[in-house]
Amino acid sequence: MNKSRNSLRLYLLGLALIALLTTTGHELIERVIRQNGVYGSVINLAGRQRMLSQRIALTAHTLDDGAASDTGARLNALVDEMSRAHDALANGNDHPMLLRAAPNDPRLDALYSGVGGLSDTMDDFLSIARRAANAGDIEPADLEVLMQLSDDTLLSQLEQAVSTYETMAGESARRAALTSTLLWLATLLMLVLEWFLIFRPQHRFGQAAMRKIREQKDEIAAEQARYELAADAASFGVWEQPDIALPRLVLTPTFATALGLEPDALPRDRGGFLKRIHPEDIDAVCSTLFGPPKHNREQSSVEHRFLCGDGTYRYFLTVGEHRPSFDNNSYRLVAYSIDIHDRKTAEALSQDYQARIEALPISAKRAVG
């Protein structure tokens, strides 16, 4: 029993661990999907910054060529958009294009915050562009710096930012793939351990239990065969009334041998049983065996005659005992009947002999004596 309980505990523990690994794998996949979405939005926004830097430089150049009056407003709008994008990527501010804040990484800190980093370059670029937008014109020196930054320093740093984000996305995907592989291997290991630690011992335990059951069945069959041989030799049969409130009877096959009947001809209920009792013995049998139950497993016995298969009556001794039924709601009658016909015949002959002796004259008695 303890072994079975321990196996059950191990089995439940194994199922719990497999469920945990499976759930972790599912959460990992969901996280990878979300992370890929985040990196995708970050890379798109960083790429848009490159485009905005070119548009700002071209728009500022049109100011130098005497552009339309709304050019300053358009330039201001581009500067505002690029400033918001930079704040979102560099400082973690919210942005409509980002699913959530951009991931942190030492490489990004060095790129944005270092001396001469992207944040300094961006501040210089945006301040020149905003000054030109507010003035509606741009100085040649400012335009030269703006064009140089957009074509060289700023563009290079923005491309480096995009490349860094792409590298981080690839690293995240590889870590997720490695973790997924480890979870898969751990799940396989758990299945192998469950086989060796749980299912294999349970299989062996089940096989051993089945062998034991077969051996017990063989022993019971052998005991049954020996019992039937002994019963046939002694001419007795065991029978039972499973519930004394119901007429059903159960008789062993040895009863058929004792009565000289086929097994199918054995009585199946109390009425059929009493039909085979000699009429002169029915009252004694009913009162002794089928009367009110006796308690404390007190036995009752009665001698009576049974109608045999050849049409003759033979004497039997039936001993019965009332026991509580299996559900403890009633009583059952367990009994056995043994053939005593030869003994009764010998007793009758002895009594007849004694009667004949008693009837003889005294002189004859002395001669016999």
mmCIF file of C-alpha atoms in Angstrom:
data_model
loop_
_atom_site.group_PDB
_atom_site.id
_atom_site.type_symbol
_atom_site.label_atom_id
_atom_site.label_comp_id
_atom_site.label_asym_id
_atom_site.label_seq_id
_atom_site.Cartn_x
_atom_site.Cartn_y
_atom_site.Cartn_z
ATOM 1 C CA MET A 1 0.000 0.000 0.000
ATOM 2 C CA ASN A 2 2.793 2.426 0.935
ATOM 3 C CA LYS A 3 4.615 1.587 -2.273
ATOM 4 C CA SER A 4 1.485 2.329 -4.281
ATOM 5 C CA ARG A 5 0.966 5.633 -2.472
ATOM 6 C CA ASN A 6 4.589 6.658 -3.018
ATOM 7 C CA SER A 7 4.277 5.823 -6.713
ATOM 8 C CA LEU A 8 1.100 7.903 -6.900
ATOM 9 C CA ARG A 9 2.854 10.843 -5.231
ATOM 10 C CA LEU A 10 5.781 10.568 -7.658
ATOM 11 C CA TYR A 11 3.374 10.329 -10.575
ATOM 12 C CA LEU A 12 1.466 13.444 -9.480
ATOM 13 C CA LEU A 13 4.760 15.274 -8.889
ATOM 14 C CA GLY A 14 5.938 14.302 -12.375
ATOM 15 C CA LEU A 15 2.675 15.514 -13.909
ATOM 16 C CA ALA A 16 2.983 18.789 -12.003
ATOM 17 C CA LEU A 17 6.555 19.302 -13.239
ATOM 18 C CA ILE A 18 5.585 18.515 -16.835
ATOM 19 C CA ALA A 19 2.643 20.912 -16.536
ATOM 20 C CA LEU A 20 5.038 23.552 -15.162
ATOM 21 C CA LEU A 21 7.506 23.020 -18.009
ATOM 22 C CA THR A 22 4.717 23.130 -20.590
ATOM 23 C CA THR A 23 3.275 26.306 -19.072
ATOM 24 C CA THR A 24 6.738 27.868 -18.948
ATOM 25 C CA GLY A 25 7.255 26.994 -22.605
ATOM 26 C CA HIS A 26 3.911 28.566 -23.497
ATOM 27 C CA GLU A 27 4.761 31.717 -21.539
ATOM 28 C CA LEU A 28 8.163 31.818 -23.244
ATOM 29 C CA ILE A 29 6.551 31.708 -26.681
ATOM 30 C CA GLU A 30 4.140 34.468 -25.673
ATOM 31 C CA ARG A 31 7.053 36.520 -24.351
ATOM 32 C CA VAL A 32 9.050 36.022 -27.555
ATOM 33 C CA ILE A 33 6.060 37.158 -29.597
ATOM 34 C CA ARG A 34 5.657 40.259 -27.423
ATOM 35 C CA GLN A 35 9.413 40.932 -27.396
ATOM 36 C CA ASN A 36 9.631 40.604 -31.165
ATOM 37 C CA GLY A 37 6.778 43.078 -31.444
ATOM 38 C CA VAL A 38 8.599 45.509 -29.154
ATOM 39 C CA TYR A 39 11.876 45.197 -31.045
ATOM 40 C CA GLY A 40 10.019 45.568 -34.328
ATOM 41 C CA SER A 41 8.416 48.827 -33.187
ATOM 42 C CA VAL A 42 11.747 50.104 -31.812
ATOM 43 C CA ILE A 43 13.587 49.308 -35.059
ATOM 44 C CA ASN A 44 10.827 50.978 -37.091
ATOM 45 C CA LEU A 45 11.021 54.122 -34.954
ATOM 46 C CA ALA A 46 14.828 54.197 -35.126
ATOM 47 C CA GLY A 47 14.642 53.774 -38.890
ATOM 48 C CA ARG A 48 12.091 56.583 -39.090
ATOM 49 C CA GLN A 49 14.603 58.843 -37.330
ATOM 50 C CA ARG A 50 17.005 58.347 -40.217
ATOM 51 C CA MET A 51 14.295 59.403 -42.648
ATOM 52 C CA LEU A 52 13.354 62.393 -40.479
ATOM 53 C CA SER A 53 16.975 63.559 -40.333
ATOM 54 C CA GLN A 54 17.103 63.654 -44.143
ATOM 55 C CA ARG A 55 13.741 65.423 -44.420
ATOM 56 C CA ILE A 56 14.756 68.024 -41.819
ATOM 57 C CA ALA A 57 18.004 68.729 -43.678
ATOM 58 C CA LEU A 58 16.204 69.054 -47.050
ATOM 59 C CA THR A 59 13.460 71.246 -45.580
ATOM 60 C CA ALA A 60 16.043 73.516 -43.924
ATOM 61 C CA HIS A 61 17.828 73.758 -47.276
ATOM 62 C CA THR A 62 14.643 75.067 -48.892
ATOM 63 C CA LEU A 63 14.618 77.914 -46.355
ATOM 64 C CA ASP A 64 17.934 79.044 -47.808
ATOM 65 C CA ASP A 65 16.350 79.029 -51.272
ATOM 66 C CA GLY A 66 13.471 81.306 -50.219
ATOM 67 C CA ALA A 67 10.846 78.667 -49.634
ATOM 68 C CA ALA A 68 7.150 79.231 -48.996
ATOM 69 C CA SER A 69 5.931 80.781 -45.741
ATOM 70 C CA ASP A 70 4.696 77.468 -44.320
ATOM 71 C CA THR A 71 8.121 75.840 -44.604
ATOM 72 C CA GLY A 72 9.070 76.955 -41.092
ATOM 73 C CA ALA A 73 5.932 75.369 -39.646
ATOM 74 C CA ARG A 74 6.599 72.113 -41.506
ATOM 75 C CA LEU A 75 10.195 72.162 -40.284
ATOM 76 C CA ASN A 76 9.034 72.731 -36.708
ATOM 77 C CA ALA A 77 6.650 69.763 -37.006
ATOM 78 C CA LEU A 78 9.466 67.535 -38.277
ATOM 79 C CA VAL A 79 11.736 68.692 -35.443
ATOM 80 C CA ASP A 80 9.007 67.989 -32.859
ATOM 81 C CA GLU A 81 8.424 64.520 -34.297
ATOM 82 C CA MET A 82 12.114 63.668 -34.290
ATOM 83 C CA SER A 83 12.522 65.048 -30.758
ATOM 84 C CA ARG A 84 9.678 62.851 -29.470
ATOM 85 C CA ALA A 85 11.158 59.804 -31.196
ATOM 86 C CA HIS A 86 14.567 60.506 -29.666
ATOM 87 C CA ASP A 87 13.109 60.996 -26.164
ATOM 88 C CA ALA A 88 11.237 57.697 -26.487
ATOM 89 C CA LEU A 89 14.325 55.745 -27.560
ATOM 90 C CA ALA A 90 16.899 57.481 -25.362
ATOM 91 C CA ASN A 91 14.875 58.184 -22.217
ATOM 92 C CA GLY A 92 12.088 55.586 -22.304
ATOM 93 C CA ASN A 93 9.252 58.092 -22.865
ATOM 94 C CA ASP A 94 5.958 56.955 -24.376
ATOM 95 C CA HIS A 95 5.471 57.075 -28.123
ATOM 96 C CA PRO A 96 2.507 56.026 -30.304
ATOM 97 C CA MET A 97 4.730 53.804 -32.458
ATOM 98 C CA LEU A 98 6.186 51.893 -29.493
ATOM 99 C CA LEU A 99 4.354 48.959 -27.927
ATOM 100 C CA ARG A 100 6.267 49.667 -24.719
ATOM 101 C CA ALA A 101 9.489 51.364 -23.591
ATOM 102 C CA ALA A 102 12.625 50.463 -25.506
ATOM 103 C CA PRO A 103 14.790 47.779 -23.807
ATOM 104 C CA ASN A 104 17.822 48.883 -21.795
ATOM 105 C CA ASP A 105 21.322 47.782 -22.753
ATOM 106 C CA PRO A 106 24.854 49.012 -21.903
ATOM 107 C CA ARG A 107 25.604 49.333 -25.615
ATOM 108 C CA LEU A 108 22.692 51.734 -26.018
ATOM 109 C CA ASP A 109 23.805 53.732 -22.974
ATOM 110 C CA ALA A 110 27.257 54.115 -24.495
ATOM 111 C CA LEU A 111 25.785 55.072 -27.878
ATOM 112 C CA TYR A 112 23.330 57.647 -26.559
ATOM 113 C CA SER A 113 24.987 59.050 -23.408
ATOM 114 C CA GLY A 114 28.699 58.902 -24.093
ATOM 115 C CA VAL A 115 30.810 61.930 -24.918
ATOM 116 C CA GLY A 116 29.890 62.966 -28.451
ATOM 117 C CA GLY A 117 27.135 60.421 -28.335
ATOM 118 C CA LEU A 118 23.893 60.331 -30.229
ATOM 119 C CA SER A 119 22.032 62.477 -27.682
ATOM 120 C CA ASP A 120 24.595 65.311 -27.983
ATOM 121 C CA THR A 121 24.598 65.094 -31.765
ATOM 122 C CA MET A 122 20.784 65.026 -31.801
ATOM 123 C CA ASP A 123 20.588 68.093 -29.532
ATOM 124 C CA ASP A 124 22.929 70.050 -31.838
ATOM 125 C CA PHE A 125 21.038 68.969 -34.951
ATOM 126 C CA LEU A 126 17.590 69.739 -33.568
ATOM 127 C CA SER A 127 18.603 73.075 -32.018
ATOM 128 C CA ILE A 128 19.965 74.337 -35.374
ATOM 129 C CA ALA A 129 16.874 73.113 -37.218
ATOM 130 C CA ARG A 130 14.468 74.652 -34.676
ATOM 131 C CA ARG A 131 16.325 77.984 -34.738
ATOM 132 C CA ALA A 132 16.039 78.078 -38.510
ATOM 133 C CA ALA A 133 12.357 77.114 -38.395
ATOM 134 C CA ASN A 134 11.547 79.870 -35.915
ATOM 135 C CA ALA A 135 13.548 82.456 -37.893
ATOM 136 C CA GLY A 136 12.133 81.419 -41.251
ATOM 137 C CA ASP A 137 15.680 81.466 -42.608
ATOM 138 C CA ILE A 138 18.979 79.700 -42.017
ATOM 139 C CA GLU A 139 22.509 80.962 -41.909
ATOM 140 C CA PRO A 140 24.920 79.366 -44.382
ATOM 141 C CA ALA A 141 27.170 78.185 -41.538
ATOM 142 C CA ASP A 142 24.214 76.547 -39.766
ATOM 143 C CA LEU A 143 23.087 74.934 -43.013
ATOM 144 C CA GLU A 144 26.579 73.538 -43.575
ATOM 145 C CA VAL A 145 26.650 72.035 -40.059
ATOM 146 C CA LEU A 146 23.120 70.681 -40.470
ATOM 147 C CA MET A 147 23.933 69.029 -43.802
ATOM 148 C CA GLN A 148 27.186 67.617 -42.456
ATOM 149 C CA LEU A 149 25.448 66.110 -39.421
ATOM 150 C CA SER A 150 22.602 64.623 -41.462
ATOM 151 C CA ASP A 151 24.947 63.119 -44.051
ATOM 152 C CA ASP A 152 27.728 61.972 -41.753
ATOM 153 C CA THR A 153 27.803 61.987 -37.943
ATOM 154 C CA LEU A 154 24.077 61.842 -37.137
ATOM 155 C CA LEU A 155 23.280 59.409 -39.930
ATOM 156 C CA SER A 156 26.114 57.112 -38.855
ATOM 157 C CA GLN A 157 24.975 57.150 -35.236
ATOM 158 C CA LEU A 158 21.336 56.542 -36.188
ATOM 159 C CA GLU A 159 22.377 53.595 -38.358
ATOM 160 C CA GLN A 160 24.461 52.300 -35.454
ATOM 161 C CA ALA A 161 21.379 52.571 -33.203
ATOM 162 C CA VAL A 162 19.271 50.604 -35.697
ATOM 163 C CA SER A 163 22.024 47.993 -35.990
ATOM 164 C CA THR A 164 22.255 47.724 -32.181
ATOM 165 C CA TYR A 165 18.502 47.220 -31.864
ATOM 166 C CA GLU A 166 18.604 44.549 -34.590
ATOM 167 C CA THR A 167 21.484 42.814 -32.793
ATOM 168 C CA MET A 168 19.556 42.890 -29.505
ATOM 169 C CA ALA A 169 16.493 41.431 -31.243
ATOM 170 C CA GLY A 170 18.592 38.604 -32.673
ATOM 171 C CA GLU A 171 20.172 37.893 -29.290
ATOM 172 C CA SER A 172 16.732 37.801 -27.651
ATOM 173 C CA ALA A 173 15.483 35.361 -30.284
ATOM 174 C CA ARG A 174 18.533 33.128 -29.807
ATOM 175 C CA ARG A 175 18.105 33.157 -26.017
ATOM 176 C CA ALA A 176 14.457 32.239 -26.454
ATOM 177 C CA ALA A 177 15.392 29.412 -28.828
ATOM 178 C CA LEU A 178 18.007 28.125 -26.365
ATOM 179 C CA THR A 179 15.548 28.317 -23.469
ATOM 180 C CA SER A 180 12.921 26.536 -25.550
ATOM 181 C CA THR A 181 15.411 23.778 -26.377
ATOM 182 C CA LEU A 182 16.346 23.428 -22.702
ATOM 183 C CA LEU A 183 12.671 23.200 -21.728
ATOM 184 C CA TRP A 184 12.130 20.570 -24.416
ATOM 185 C CA LEU A 185 15.098 18.562 -23.145
ATOM 186 C CA ALA A 186 13.877 18.954 -19.551
ATOM 187 C CA THR A 187 10.428 17.684 -20.570
ATOM 188 C CA LEU A 188 11.978 14.676 -22.307
ATOM 189 C CA LEU A 189 14.115 14.045 -19.228
ATOM 190 C CA MET A 190 11.023 14.196 -17.015
ATOM 191 C CA LEU A 191 9.253 11.668 -19.252
ATOM 192 C CA VAL A 192 12.268 9.340 -19.127
ATOM 193 C CA LEU A 193 12.477 9.699 -15.338
ATOM 194 C CA GLU A 194 8.748 9.029 -15.015
ATOM 195 C CA TRP A 195 9.190 5.845 -17.020
ATOM 196 C CA PHE A 196 12.093 4.570 -14.918
ATOM 197 C CA LEU A 197 10.910 5.843 -11.523
ATOM 198 C CA ILE A 198 7.133 5.471 -11.827
ATOM 199 C CA PHE A 199 5.723 3.592 -14.809
ATOM 200 C CA ARG A 200 8.372 0.875 -14.974
ATOM 201 C CA PRO A 201 8.127 0.022 -11.236
ATOM 202 C CA GLN A 202 4.333 0.221 -11.475
ATOM 203 C CA HIS A 203 4.426 -2.066 -14.500
ATOM 204 C CA ARG A 204 6.580 -4.551 -12.620
ATOM 205 C CA PHE A 205 4.375 -4.203 -9.542
ATOM 206 C CA GLY A 206 1.297 -4.832 -11.677
ATOM 207 C CA GLN A 207 2.885 -7.879 -13.307
ATOM 208 C CA ALA A 208 3.884 -9.242 -9.892
ATOM 209 C CA ALA A 209 0.363 -8.625 -8.593
ATOM 210 C CA MET A 210 -1.123 -10.401 -11.611
ATOM 211 C CA ARG A 211 1.221 -13.345 -11.108
ATOM 212 C CA LYS A 212 0.233 -13.497 -7.442
ATOM 213 C CA ILE A 213 -3.449 -13.364 -8.362
ATOM 214 C CA ARG A 214 -2.967 -16.164 -10.894
ATOM 215 C CA GLU A 215 -1.117 -18.229 -8.293
ATOM 216 C CA GLN A 216 -3.882 -17.596 -5.772
ATOM 217 C CA LYS A 217 -6.501 -18.546 -8.338
ATOM 218 C CA ASP A 218 -4.592 -21.740 -9.095
ATOM 219 C CA GLU A 219 -4.366 -22.488 -5.371
ATOM 220 C CA ILE A 220 -8.078 -21.812 -4.943
ATOM 221 C CA ALA A 221 -8.854 -24.013 -7.936
ATOM 222 C CA ALA A 222 -6.708 -26.789 -6.461
ATOM 223 C CA GLU A 223 -8.403 -26.383 -3.082
ATOM 224 C CA GLN A 224 -11.770 -26.400 -4.825
ATOM 225 C CA ALA A 225 -10.868 -29.601 -6.640
ATOM 226 C CA ARG A 226 -9.735 -31.242 -3.394
ATOM 227 C CA TYR A 227 -12.874 -30.022 -1.661
ATOM 228 C CA GLU A 228 -15.094 -31.417 -4.409
ATOM 229 C CA LEU A 229 -13.305 -34.766 -4.248
ATOM 230 C CA ALA A 230 -13.748 -34.848 -0.483
ATOM 231 C CA ALA A 231 -17.361 -33.749 -0.806
ATOM 232 C CA ASP A 232 -18.080 -36.403 -3.415
ATOM 233 C CA ALA A 233 -16.468 -39.037 -1.197
ATOM 234 C CA ALA A 234 -18.381 -37.895 1.880
ATOM 235 C CA SER A 235 -21.610 -37.132 -0.037
ATOM 236 C CA PHE A 236 -22.252 -33.675 1.355
ATOM 237 C CA GLY A 237 -22.999 -30.288 -0.121
ATOM 238 C CA VAL A 238 -22.712 -26.694 1.029
ATOM 239 C CA TRP A 239 -25.474 -24.216 0.371
ATOM 240 C CA GLU A 240 -26.431 -20.702 1.325
ATOM 241 C CA GLN A 241 -29.413 -18.390 1.495
ATOM 242 C CA PRO A 242 -27.754 -14.988 0.866
ATOM 243 C CA ASP A 243 -30.667 -13.074 2.399
ATOM 244 C CA ILE A 244 -33.164 -14.835 4.659
ATOM 245 C CA ALA A 245 -35.790 -12.291 3.596
ATOM 246 C CA LEU A 246 -35.512 -13.554 0.007
ATOM 247 C CA PRO A 247 -36.172 -17.095 -1.249
ATOM 248 C CA ARG A 248 -33.026 -17.427 -3.397
ATOM 249 C CA LEU A 249 -30.622 -20.269 -2.557
ATOM 250 C CA VAL A 250 -27.115 -21.031 -3.800
ATOM 251 C CA LEU A 251 -26.057 -24.711 -3.778
ATOM 252 C CA THR A 252 -22.607 -26.075 -4.603
ATOM 253 C CA PRO A 253 -22.237 -28.599 -7.446
ATOM 254 C CA THR A 254 -21.301 -31.302 -4.911
ATOM 255 C CA PHE A 255 -24.919 -31.185 -3.774
ATOM 256 C CA ALA A 256 -25.920 -32.529 -7.178
ATOM 257 C CA THR A 257 -23.532 -35.466 -6.765
ATOM 258 C CA ALA A 258 -24.853 -36.217 -3.286
ATOM 259 C CA LEU A 259 -28.467 -36.256 -4.556
ATOM 260 C CA GLY A 260 -27.709 -37.942 -7.859
ATOM 261 C CA LEU A 261 -28.912 -34.915 -9.838
ATOM 262 C CA GLU A 262 -27.601 -32.899 -12.722
ATOM 263 C CA PRO A 263 -26.290 -29.476 -11.591
ATOM 264 C CA ASP A 264 -29.045 -27.749 -13.584
ATOM 265 C CA ALA A 265 -31.668 -29.701 -11.636
ATOM 266 C CA LEU A 266 -30.586 -28.315 -8.254
ATOM 267 C CA PRO A 267 -33.204 -26.144 -6.534
ATOM 268 C CA ARG A 268 -32.706 -22.406 -6.927
ATOM 269 C CA ASP A 269 -34.968 -21.172 -4.151
ATOM 270 C CA ARG A 270 -36.472 -22.169 -0.832
ATOM 271 C CA GLY A 271 -39.635 -23.536 -2.431
ATOM 272 C CA GLY A 272 -37.699 -25.851 -4.727
ATOM 273 C CA PHE A 273 -35.553 -26.945 -1.799
ATOM 274 C CA LEU A 274 -38.593 -27.840 0.343
ATOM 275 C CA LYS A 275 -40.179 -29.798 -2.513
ATOM 276 C CA ARG A 276 -37.335 -32.288 -2.196
ATOM 277 C CA ILE A 277 -37.837 -32.682 1.574
ATOM 278 C CA HIS A 278 -39.920 -35.650 2.727
ATOM 279 C CA PRO A 279 -43.419 -34.417 3.674
ATOM 280 C CA GLU A 280 -43.013 -35.734 7.200
ATOM 281 C CA ASP A 281 -39.818 -33.673 7.687
ATOM 282 C CA ILE A 282 -40.898 -30.326 6.183
ATOM 283 C CA ASP A 283 -42.125 -28.803 9.459
ATOM 284 C CA ALA A 284 -38.903 -29.689 11.276
ATOM 285 C CA VAL A 285 -36.777 -28.304 8.435
ATOM 286 C CA CYS A 286 -38.792 -25.065 8.212
ATOM 287 C CA SER A 287 -38.718 -24.390 11.944
ATOM 288 C CA THR A 288 -35.051 -25.303 12.347
ATOM 289 C CA LEU A 289 -33.488 -23.799 9.228
ATOM 290 C CA PHE A 290 -35.917 -21.211 7.891
ATOM 291 C CA GLY A 291 -37.276 -19.869 11.158
ATOM 292 C CA PRO A 292 -36.213 -16.688 12.986
ATOM 293 C CA PRO A 293 -32.426 -16.157 12.855
ATOM 294 C CA LYS A 294 -30.325 -17.258 15.785
ATOM 295 C CA HIS A 295 -27.720 -14.818 17.049
ATOM 296 C CA ASN A 296 -24.087 -15.255 18.122
ATOM 297 C CA ARG A 297 -23.599 -17.709 15.255
ATOM 298 C CA GLU A 298 -25.496 -20.433 17.102
ATOM 299 C CA GLN A 299 -25.796 -23.536 14.930
ATOM 300 C CA SER A 300 -28.985 -25.506 14.296
ATOM 301 C CA SER A 301 -29.151 -29.059 12.994
ATOM 302 C CA VAL A 302 -31.931 -31.270 11.723
ATOM 303 C CA GLU A 303 -32.101 -34.774 10.260
ATOM 304 C CA HIS A 304 -34.427 -35.144 7.283
ATOM 305 C CA ARG A 305 -34.970 -37.047 4.092
ATOM 306 C CA PHE A 306 -34.074 -35.707 0.647
ATOM 307 C CA LEU A 307 -35.679 -36.834 -2.617
ATOM 308 C CA CYS A 308 -32.811 -38.078 -4.804
ATOM 309 C CA GLY A 309 -32.524 -38.308 -8.540
ATOM 310 C CA ASP A 310 -33.522 -41.999 -8.595
ATOM 311 C CA GLY A 311 -36.834 -41.219 -6.880
ATOM 312 C CA THR A 312 -35.832 -42.570 -3.460
ATOM 313 C CA TYR A 313 -35.426 -40.667 -0.207
ATOM 314 C CA ARG A 314 -32.129 -40.616 1.621
ATOM 315 C CA TYR A 315 -31.411 -39.320 5.105
ATOM 316 C CA PHE A 316 -29.285 -36.184 5.434
ATOM 317 C CA LEU A 317 -28.058 -34.167 8.384
ATOM 318 C CA THR A 318 -28.222 -30.421 7.718
ATOM 319 C CA VAL A 319 -26.361 -27.982 9.966
ATOM 320 C CA GLY A 320 -27.091 -24.278 9.515
ATOM 321 C CA GLU A 321 -25.782 -21.044 10.951
ATOM 322 C CA HIS A 322 -27.129 -17.495 10.640
ATOM 323 C CA ARG A 323 -24.567 -14.810 9.913
ATOM 324 C CA PRO A 324 -24.926 -11.068 9.250
ATOM 325 C CA SER A 325 -25.302 -10.293 5.550
ATOM 326 C CA PHE A 326 -22.460 -8.553 3.750
ATOM 327 C CA ASP A 327 -24.247 -5.188 3.987
ATOM 328 C CA ASN A 328 -25.115 -5.829 7.678
ATOM 329 C CA ASN A 329 -28.752 -5.045 6.946
ATOM 330 C CA SER A 330 -30.026 -8.609 7.190
ATOM 331 C CA TYR A 331 -28.949 -12.193 7.859
ATOM 332 C CA ARG A 332 -27.820 -14.980 5.589
ATOM 333 C CA LEU A 333 -28.070 -18.700 6.210
ATOM 334 C CA VAL A 334 -24.945 -20.789 5.628
ATOM 335 C CA ALA A 335 -25.447 -24.551 5.851
ATOM 336 C CA TYR A 336 -24.129 -27.907 4.823
ATOM 337 C CA SER A 337 -25.973 -31.180 4.328
ATOM 338 C CA ILE A 338 -24.250 -34.551 4.726
ATOM 339 C CA ASP A 339 -25.574 -37.949 3.701
ATOM 340 C CA ILE A 340 -26.257 -40.080 6.820
ATOM 341 C CA HIS A 341 -28.507 -42.610 5.115
ATOM 342 C CA ASP A 342 -26.191 -45.556 5.736
ATOM 343 C CA ARG A 343 -25.944 -44.663 9.427
ATOM 344 C CA LYS A 344 -29.703 -44.290 9.723
ATOM 345 C CA THR A 345 -30.193 -47.609 7.929
ATOM 346 C CA ALA A 346 -27.737 -49.280 10.306
ATOM 347 C CA GLU A 347 -29.524 -47.721 13.268
ATOM 348 C CA ALA A 348 -32.862 -48.959 11.955
ATOM 349 C CA LEU A 349 -31.488 -52.454 11.458
ATOM 350 C CA SER A 350 -29.994 -52.381 14.947
ATOM 351 C CA GLN A 351 -33.282 -51.230 16.439
ATOM 352 C CA ASP A 352 -35.177 -53.879 14.502
ATOM 353 C CA TYR A 353 -32.713 -56.489 15.680
ATOM 354 C CA GLN A 354 -33.101 -55.343 19.285
ATOM 355 C CA ALA A 355 -36.860 -55.410 18.924
ATOM 356 C CA ARG A 356 -36.770 -58.943 17.588
ATOM 357 C CA ILE A 357 -34.529 -60.023 20.453
ATOM 358 C CA GLU A 358 -36.886 -58.444 22.953
ATOM 359 C CA ALA A 359 -39.772 -60.336 21.409
ATOM 360 C CA LEU A 360 -38.128 -63.759 21.826
ATOM 361 C CA PRO A 361 -38.932 -66.053 24.821
ATOM 362 C CA ILE A 362 -36.518 -65.941 27.743
ATOM 363 C CA SER A 363 -35.035 -69.300 26.813
ATOM 364 C CA ALA A 364 -34.426 -68.089 23.274
ATOM 365 C CA LYS A 365 -32.874 -64.864 24.572
ATOM 366 C CA ARG A 366 -30.457 -66.941 26.663
ATOM 367 C CA ALA A 367 -29.566 -68.994 23.615
ATOM 368 C CA VAL A 368 -28.961 -65.859 21.533
ATOM 369 C CA GLY A 369 -27.051 -64.246 24.414
#
